[in-house]
Amino acid sequence: MGDIQWQIFAYIVSQVETPLVAAVADVLTAFLTFVVTPLRLTLVLYIALTGLLVLRGEVTETGAVLFGRLLKMILVVWLVTGAGVYQQYVYDLFFVMLPNGLAGALTSSGSVSAVSAESFDQVWLKAWRAGLEVWRTLGWSDIAEKAVVVLFWGVAILSTGFCFAIWLISRVILALYIALGPLLVPLVLFAATRAIFERWIGSLISCVILQVTTIVLLYIVLGVEQQVVGRIVVMGSVDPMVMLQVLLAGMIFFAVAAYVAFQLPAFAASLSGGLAFHTGALARAAQGAVGSTGHSRVDAQGNSHRTGRSGALGALHLAGSAGWRAAAGAGRRAATRSAPPAGRRVPFRPRCAALSPRARTRTPFHTPTPPAPCP
C-alpha cells in the first residue's frame, strides 16, 4: 500500500494536452487563412492611396509618420501571413518557451529537480505516505487519531487539486487567446481598436504569470512536503501524538497554500493589467499634464466663474486671465486719475432751443421749461 504510484494529474494532462494542442492548431490554421487576403489587400490599397495623395500634394503628415505607419502595417501582415511566423513568435513563445523556461530556471538548482504536471502527483503521494506512516502506528481503537489522518489526506488532495485546476485552466485559456490572435493582431493598426489588442497582450502575459506563480507555489509545497515526510520517517514508531502534530502542521500549510492559490488569478491580473492598459494610462497621464482651460459656470447671484482648470493649459489660462484683469484694473485706475475730482462740479450748459427740438415738444404729463436762449 505504501508503494502505490498514482498518476492522477499526469493522466488528466495527457488526456487534455494532446487534444488541446491539436484544436489550437486547427483554429490557428483556419483564422490565418481567413485573414490573409483582407490584410494583403488592405496593405496594397493603403500604399496606393498614400502614393496618390503624395503625388497630388494633399498629404499633411511628415514622411516619418507615413513611414512608421507603413512599417507597422508591413510587420502586422508579415506576422499574420508569414509561413509559421505567428506559430513561432506567439504560440511557441507564450505557450511553450516562457512557461517551460521560467519553470526550468526555477528548478535548475534546489531539492526539487523539475516541476510539471507530474509534480502535482508527487505532492499528493508524499502527503499520502506521510499520513500512512502515522496510520501504521495507530491501533484499531484510535478512531480520533485516524480521523485526523483522513482529514489530512482530504486537505492535501483538495489543496493539490485546486492548484492543479488553476494551472490547467490557465493553460486552456492561454491556448484560447493564442487561437484568437490572428483576428486580434490587425486591430493594432486602428486607434479605435488598439486597446483591444493591448488587452489581448495583457491577457497572454497574465496567463503566463499565472502558470509561473502556480509552479512557484508548487515548488514551495514540494519542499515543505519533503521536510514533513522526512521528519515523520525519522520519528519511526515514537508517540503517535507527536506525529499527529506534524500532520496538523502540514494540514495548516496545505490550507494556506490553497488560499494563496485562490489569490493567484487576481495577482496575475494585477501584474499584467499594467501592461494591458499602459498606452491608455500614458495617454491619460499626458492629457492630465496638458490639462484643460475649464469651463464657465454661473452662480446663483448671476456671477460667472471658470472652473475645471487643470494642467499646463489651465495654468496658462489662469495666468492670461490674471494678466487681463491686471491690465483692465490699470486702465480703470488711469481713467479715474484723468477724471475731475469728486468735489469739483462741472458747469451745466443747457442745450440751445434751436438745436433741441425735443425741448419744445409737449406731452400730456410733462410741461417743458422755457428753452434757454442761444448764445
Tab-separated table of C-alpha atoms in Angstrom, residues 30-360:
chain	number	residue	atom	x	y	z
A	30	ALA	CA	-8.476	28.456	-40.130
A	31	PHE	CA	-8.132	32.018	-38.808
A	32	LEU	CA	-4.780	32.627	-40.509
A	33	THR	CA	-6.252	31.509	-43.817
A	34	PHE	CA	-9.249	33.784	-43.262
A	35	VAL	CA	-7.267	36.997	-42.640
A	36	VAL	CA	-4.532	36.564	-45.272
A	37	THR	CA	-6.431	38.071	-48.222
A	38	PRO	CA	-8.019	41.072	-46.392
A	39	LEU	CA	-4.704	42.058	-44.817
A	40	ARG	CA	-2.747	41.917	-48.048
A	41	LEU	CA	-5.468	43.820	-49.885
A	42	THR	CA	-5.516	46.474	-47.162
A	43	LEU	CA	-1.753	46.913	-47.388
A	44	VAL	CA	-1.845	47.298	-51.177
A	45	LEU	CA	-4.703	49.815	-51.047
A	46	TYR	CA	-3.008	51.857	-48.346
A	47	ILE	CA	0.249	52.065	-50.290
A	48	ALA	CA	-1.589	53.005	-53.499
A	49	LEU	CA	-3.768	55.677	-51.874
A	50	THR	CA	-0.856	57.142	-49.929
A	51	GLY	CA	1.247	57.365	-53.089
A	52	LEU	CA	-1.620	59.057	-54.930
A	53	LEU	CA	-2.047	61.633	-52.169
A	54	VAL	CA	1.688	62.328	-52.133
A	55	LEU	CA	1.696	62.921	-55.895
A	56	ARG	CA	-1.242	65.326	-55.592
A	57	GLY	CA	0.357	67.156	-52.683
A	58	GLU	CA	-2.556	66.553	-50.320
A	59	VAL	CA	-0.570	64.831	-47.567
A	60	THR	CA	-0.232	66.969	-44.449
A	61	GLU	CA	1.756	64.426	-42.428
A	62	THR	CA	5.520	64.188	-42.380
A	63	GLY	CA	7.457	61.437	-44.075
A	64	ALA	CA	8.464	59.921	-40.729
A	65	VAL	CA	4.812	59.480	-39.730
A	66	LEU	CA	3.908	57.874	-43.041
A	67	PHE	CA	6.930	55.595	-42.936
A	68	GLY	CA	6.181	54.499	-39.365
A	69	ARG	CA	2.574	53.697	-40.234
A	70	LEU	CA	3.623	51.775	-43.341
A	71	LEU	CA	6.237	49.833	-41.381
A	72	LYS	CA	3.631	48.895	-38.762
A	73	MET	CA	1.296	47.552	-41.433
A	74	ILE	CA	4.092	45.547	-43.047
A	75	LEU	CA	5.026	43.988	-39.689
A	76	VAL	CA	1.417	43.019	-38.950
A	77	VAL	CA	0.954	41.473	-42.381
A	78	TRP	CA	4.263	39.618	-42.067
A	79	LEU	CA	3.383	38.303	-38.603
A	80	VAL	CA	-0.055	37.045	-39.577
A	81	THR	CA	0.500	35.894	-43.152
A	82	GLY	CA	4.092	34.664	-42.960
A	83	ALA	CA	4.671	30.925	-43.087
A	84	GLY	CA	4.970	29.766	-39.482
A	85	VAL	CA	5.781	33.251	-38.166
A	86	TYR	CA	2.775	33.504	-35.854
A	87	GLN	CA	3.334	29.981	-34.538
A	88	GLN	CA	6.968	30.770	-33.806
A	89	TYR	CA	6.692	34.227	-32.244
A	90	VAL	CA	3.328	33.903	-30.492
A	91	TYR	CA	2.352	30.263	-29.969
A	92	ASP	CA	5.803	28.870	-29.149
A	93	LEU	CA	6.798	31.929	-27.135
A	94	PHE	CA	3.765	32.140	-24.841
A	95	PHE	CA	2.621	28.523	-24.732
A	96	VAL	CA	5.949	26.671	-24.632
A	97	MET	CA	9.085	28.770	-24.170
A	98	LEU	CA	8.063	31.178	-21.407
A	99	PRO	CA	6.318	28.700	-19.030
A	100	ASN	CA	8.864	25.922	-19.526
A	101	GLY	CA	11.852	28.252	-19.498
A	102	LEU	CA	10.829	30.017	-16.293
A	103	ALA	CA	9.972	26.717	-14.620
A	104	GLY	CA	13.339	25.296	-15.666
A	105	ALA	CA	15.149	28.342	-14.299
A	106	LEU	CA	13.289	27.947	-11.007
A	107	THR	CA	14.070	24.253	-10.563
A	108	SER	CA	17.562	24.202	-12.059
A	109	SER	CA	19.025	24.313	-8.568
A	110	GLY	CA	17.479	23.059	-5.367
A	111	SER	CA	15.953	19.980	-3.840
A	112	VAL	CA	13.160	19.751	-6.420
A	113	SER	CA	14.500	18.629	-9.778
A	114	ALA	CA	11.571	19.530	-12.035
A	115	VAL	CA	8.094	20.997	-11.816
A	116	SER	CA	5.486	19.734	-14.272
A	117	ALA	CA	2.116	18.000	-14.268
A	118	GLU	CA	3.711	15.006	-12.531
A	119	SER	CA	4.728	17.297	-9.667
A	120	PHE	CA	1.113	17.513	-8.530
A	121	ASP	CA	1.096	13.724	-8.240
A	122	GLN	CA	4.313	13.923	-6.228
A	123	VAL	CA	2.721	16.334	-3.765
A	124	TRP	CA	-0.266	14.057	-3.265
A	125	LEU	CA	1.852	10.889	-2.984
A	126	LYS	CA	4.118	12.459	-0.369
A	127	ALA	CA	1.096	13.577	1.622
A	128	TRP	CA	-0.342	10.062	1.299
A	129	ARG	CA	2.870	8.441	2.543
A	130	ALA	CA	3.205	10.893	5.425
A	131	GLY	CA	-0.299	10.075	6.620
A	132	LEU	CA	0.278	6.369	6.037
A	133	GLU	CA	3.351	6.371	8.283
A	134	VAL	CA	1.234	7.760	11.098
A	135	TRP	CA	-1.655	5.401	10.322
A	136	ARG	CA	0.583	2.363	10.778
A	137	THR	CA	1.449	3.366	14.336
A	138	LEU	CA	-2.210	3.625	15.359
A	139	GLY	CA	-4.348	0.836	16.747
A	140	TRP	CA	-7.879	-0.163	15.882
A	141	SER	CA	-9.236	1.806	18.823
A	142	ASP	CA	-7.540	5.100	17.838
A	143	ILE	CA	-10.529	6.358	15.903
A	144	ALA	CA	-9.970	10.066	16.590
A	145	GLU	CA	-6.313	9.886	15.526
A	146	LYS	CA	-7.266	8.064	12.334
A	147	ALA	CA	-9.866	10.743	11.652
A	148	VAL	CA	-7.085	13.349	11.849
A	149	VAL	CA	-5.049	11.369	9.303
A	150	VAL	CA	-8.036	11.112	6.963
A	151	LEU	CA	-8.654	14.844	7.364
A	152	PHE	CA	-5.007	15.492	6.488
A	153	TRP	CA	-5.406	13.422	3.325
A	154	GLY	CA	-8.571	15.296	2.408
A	155	VAL	CA	-6.990	18.733	2.863
A	156	ALA	CA	-3.929	17.629	0.879
A	157	ILE	CA	-5.907	16.317	-2.086
A	158	LEU	CA	-8.206	19.365	-2.137
A	159	SER	CA	-5.324	21.831	-1.998
A	160	THR	CA	-3.343	19.979	-4.661
A	161	GLY	CA	-6.401	19.612	-6.873
A	162	PHE	CA	-7.197	23.308	-6.554
A	163	CYS	CA	-3.664	24.317	-7.573
A	164	PHE	CA	-3.787	21.859	-10.459
A	165	ALA	CA	-7.127	23.264	-11.642
A	166	ILE	CA	-5.735	26.813	-11.685
A	167	TRP	CA	-2.648	25.672	-13.601
A	168	LEU	CA	-4.653	23.686	-16.169
A	169	ILE	CA	-7.305	26.381	-16.635
A	170	SER	CA	-4.602	28.981	-17.248
A	171	ARG	CA	-3.134	26.790	-19.997
A	172	VAL	CA	-6.529	26.246	-21.632
A	173	ILE	CA	-7.356	29.971	-21.548
A	174	LEU	CA	-3.886	30.793	-22.875
A	175	ALA	CA	-4.456	28.412	-25.782
A	176	LEU	CA	-7.819	30.086	-26.438
A	177	TYR	CA	-6.253	33.558	-26.523
A	178	ILE	CA	-3.498	32.360	-28.849
A	179	ALA	CA	-6.074	30.813	-31.173
A	180	LEU	CA	-7.922	34.153	-31.397
A	181	GLY	CA	-4.703	36.052	-32.068
A	182	PRO	CA	-4.900	36.165	-35.894
A	183	LEU	CA	-8.181	38.069	-35.609
A	184	LEU	CA	-6.929	40.461	-32.909
A	185	VAL	CA	-3.423	41.346	-34.106
A	186	PRO	CA	-4.649	43.514	-37.051
A	187	LEU	CA	-6.623	45.660	-34.585
A	188	VAL	CA	-3.371	47.362	-33.573
A	189	LEU	CA	-3.468	49.304	-36.857
A	190	PHE	CA	-6.511	51.370	-35.863
A	191	ALA	CA	-6.661	53.821	-32.978
A	192	ALA	CA	-10.253	52.907	-32.124
A	193	THR	CA	-9.431	49.189	-31.700
A	194	ARG	CA	-5.841	49.360	-30.461
A	195	ALA	CA	-6.980	48.971	-26.857
A	196	ILE	CA	-8.416	45.522	-27.692
A	197	PHE	CA	-5.018	44.411	-28.964
A	198	GLU	CA	-3.333	45.741	-25.826
A	199	ARG	CA	-5.759	43.873	-23.583
A	200	TRP	CA	-5.103	40.720	-25.601
A	201	ILE	CA	-1.363	41.031	-24.985
A	202	GLY	CA	-2.054	41.660	-21.307
A	203	SER	CA	-4.231	38.543	-21.124
A	204	LEU	CA	-1.483	36.404	-22.664
A	205	ILE	CA	1.035	37.659	-20.142
A	206	SER	CA	-1.490	37.192	-17.325
A	207	CYS	CA	-1.912	33.500	-18.208
A	208	VAL	CA	1.860	33.004	-18.340
A	209	ILE	CA	2.303	34.729	-14.976
A	210	LEU	CA	-0.471	32.577	-13.507
A	211	GLN	CA	1.252	29.393	-14.657
A	212	VAL	CA	4.608	30.534	-13.304
A	213	THR	CA	3.202	31.600	-9.931
A	214	THR	CA	1.389	28.265	-9.629
A	215	ILE	CA	4.666	26.483	-10.343
A	216	VAL	CA	6.424	28.608	-7.713
A	217	LEU	CA	3.732	27.713	-5.177
A	218	LEU	CA	4.027	24.045	-6.118
A	219	TYR	CA	7.800	24.259	-5.741
A	220	ILE	CA	7.371	25.598	-2.203
A	221	VAL	CA	4.787	22.930	-1.363
A	222	LEU	CA	7.110	20.177	-2.591
A	223	GLY	CA	9.950	21.488	-0.451
A	224	VAL	CA	7.776	21.646	2.667
A	225	GLU	CA	6.343	18.197	1.979
A	226	GLN	CA	9.810	16.710	1.758
A	227	GLN	CA	10.603	18.076	5.210
A	228	VAL	CA	7.296	16.831	6.667
A	229	VAL	CA	7.748	13.327	5.266
A	230	GLY	CA	11.384	13.281	6.336
A	231	ARG	CA	10.515	14.187	9.917
A	232	ILE	CA	7.804	11.532	10.106
A	233	VAL	CA	10.115	8.856	8.698
A	234	VAL	CA	12.851	9.776	11.187
A	235	MET	CA	10.378	9.576	14.080
A	236	GLY	CA	9.609	5.940	13.298
A	237	SER	CA	7.373	4.407	15.976
A	238	VAL	CA	7.503	7.160	18.579
A	239	ASP	CA	4.473	8.624	20.266
A	240	PRO	CA	1.692	8.891	17.636
A	241	MET	CA	0.572	12.218	19.099
A	242	VAL	CA	3.895	13.795	18.139
A	243	MET	CA	3.474	12.511	14.597
A	244	LEU	CA	-0.084	13.846	14.530
A	245	GLN	CA	1.258	17.272	15.457
A	246	VAL	CA	3.450	17.176	12.359
A	247	LEU	CA	0.426	16.190	10.277
A	248	LEU	CA	-1.583	19.061	11.728
A	249	ALA	CA	1.206	21.468	10.774
A	250	GLY	CA	1.155	20.036	7.250
A	251	MET	CA	-2.627	20.367	7.169
A	252	ILE	CA	-2.424	24.047	8.082
A	253	PHE	CA	0.218	24.571	5.424
A	254	PHE	CA	-1.982	22.941	2.790
A	255	ALA	CA	-4.859	25.219	3.790
A	256	VAL	CA	-2.610	28.282	3.470
A	257	ALA	CA	-1.364	27.048	0.081
A	258	ALA	CA	-4.952	26.646	-1.114
A	259	TYR	CA	-5.766	30.192	-0.011
A	260	VAL	CA	-2.679	31.556	-1.782
A	261	ALA	CA	-3.629	29.618	-4.918
A	262	PHE	CA	-7.078	31.185	-4.730
A	263	GLN	CA	-5.437	34.648	-4.830
A	264	LEU	CA	-3.101	33.855	-7.734
A	265	PRO	CA	-5.501	34.791	-10.593
A	266	ALA	CA	-6.067	38.267	-9.151
A	267	PHE	CA	-2.334	38.611	-8.549
A	268	ALA	CA	-1.519	37.735	-12.167
A	269	ALA	CA	-4.235	40.054	-13.468
A	270	SER	CA	-2.926	42.954	-11.368
A	271	LEU	CA	0.583	42.495	-12.736
A	272	SER	CA	-0.432	42.140	-16.365
A	273	GLY	CA	-3.042	44.886	-16.136
A	274	GLY	CA	-0.259	47.446	-16.097
A	275	LEU	CA	0.895	46.227	-19.488
A	276	ALA	CA	-2.569	45.729	-20.880
A	277	PHE	CA	-3.512	49.344	-20.260
A	278	HIS	CA	-0.108	51.014	-20.452
A	279	THR	CA	-0.892	53.016	-23.599
A	280	GLY	CA	-4.194	54.242	-22.256
A	281	ALA	CA	-2.606	55.108	-18.931
A	282	LEU	CA	0.151	57.068	-20.658
A	283	ALA	CA	-2.407	58.873	-22.801
A	284	ARG	CA	-4.443	59.773	-19.725
A	285	ALA	CA	-1.301	60.939	-17.939
A	286	ALA	CA	-0.291	63.078	-20.920
A	287	GLN	CA	-3.787	64.534	-21.146
A	288	GLY	CA	-3.706	65.270	-17.438
A	289	ALA	CA	-0.342	67.018	-17.808
A	290	VAL	CA	-1.596	69.108	-20.740
A	291	GLY	CA	-4.855	69.780	-18.894
A	292	SER	CA	-7.737	71.970	-19.988
A	293	THR	CA	-8.871	75.555	-19.659
A	294	GLY	CA	-12.027	74.548	-17.805
A	295	HIS	CA	-15.491	75.910	-18.406
A	296	SER	CA	-17.585	78.851	-17.232
A	297	ARG	CA	-20.278	78.472	-14.609
A	298	VAL	CA	-22.861	80.996	-13.425
A	299	ASP	CA	-23.649	81.011	-9.720
A	300	ALA	CA	-26.944	81.867	-8.047
A	301	GLN	CA	-26.094	85.598	-7.961
A	302	GLY	CA	-25.533	85.673	-11.728
A	303	ASN	CA	-21.762	85.965	-11.494
A	304	SER	CA	-19.678	83.988	-13.974
A	305	HIS	CA	-16.796	81.852	-12.721
A	306	ARG	CA	-14.446	79.496	-14.557
A	307	THR	CA	-13.930	76.069	-13.018
A	308	GLY	CA	-12.158	72.884	-14.023
A	309	ARG	CA	-8.766	74.308	-14.935
A	310	SER	CA	-6.017	71.702	-14.890
A	311	GLY	CA	-2.520	71.051	-16.149
A	312	ALA	CA	-0.433	73.334	-18.305
A	313	LEU	CA	-3.371	74.759	-20.246
A	314	GLY	CA	-5.153	75.598	-17.033
A	315	ALA	CA	-2.070	77.348	-15.657
A	316	LEU	CA	-1.599	79.339	-18.875
A	317	HIS	CA	-5.264	80.294	-18.945
A	318	LEU	CA	-5.139	81.374	-15.312
A	319	ALA	CA	-2.010	83.452	-15.932
A	320	GLY	CA	-3.585	85.041	-19.016
A	321	SER	CA	-6.776	85.835	-17.135
A	322	ALA	CA	-4.775	87.372	-14.315
A	323	GLY	CA	-2.853	89.481	-16.841
A	324	TRP	CA	-6.045	90.689	-18.488
A	325	ARG	CA	-7.547	91.564	-15.105
A	326	ALA	CA	-4.396	93.440	-14.137
A	327	ALA	CA	-4.427	95.379	-17.418
A	328	ALA	CA	-8.118	96.189	-17.001
A	329	GLY	CA	-7.515	97.374	-13.443
A	330	ALA	CA	-4.655	99.594	-14.582
A	331	GLY	CA	-6.897	101.077	-17.288
A	332	ARG	CA	-9.638	101.826	-14.773
A	333	ARG	CA	-7.141	103.477	-12.434
A	334	ALA	CA	-5.812	105.631	-15.279
A	335	ALA	CA	-9.351	106.675	-16.215
A	336	THR	CA	-10.066	107.536	-12.599
A	337	ARG	CA	-6.952	109.720	-12.375
A	338	SER	CA	-7.902	111.625	-15.566
A	339	ALA	CA	-11.458	112.318	-14.299
A	340	PRO	CA	-12.161	115.595	-12.361
A	341	PRO	CA	-12.104	115.488	-8.578
A	342	ALA	CA	-15.224	114.381	-6.831
A	343	GLY	CA	-15.721	117.763	-5.081
A	344	ARG	CA	-15.492	119.886	-8.253
A	345	ARG	CA	-18.694	120.454	-10.219
A	346	VAL	CA	-18.715	120.655	-13.956
A	347	PRO	CA	-20.835	123.662	-15.054
A	348	PHE	CA	-24.015	122.694	-16.780
A	349	ARG	CA	-24.610	124.266	-20.117
A	350	PRO	CA	-28.193	123.937	-21.330
A	351	ARG	CA	-28.787	122.948	-24.851
A	352	CYS	CA	-29.894	125.524	-27.348
A	353	ALA	CA	-33.586	125.595	-28.109
A	354	ALA	CA	-32.879	125.843	-31.806
A	355	LEU	CA	-30.729	122.768	-31.703
A	356	SER	CA	-33.063	120.857	-29.409
A	357	PRO	CA	-36.499	120.490	-30.987
A	358	ARG	CA	-37.492	117.933	-28.401
A	359	ALA	CA	-37.368	120.585	-25.729
A	360	ARG	CA	-40.367	122.273	-27.391
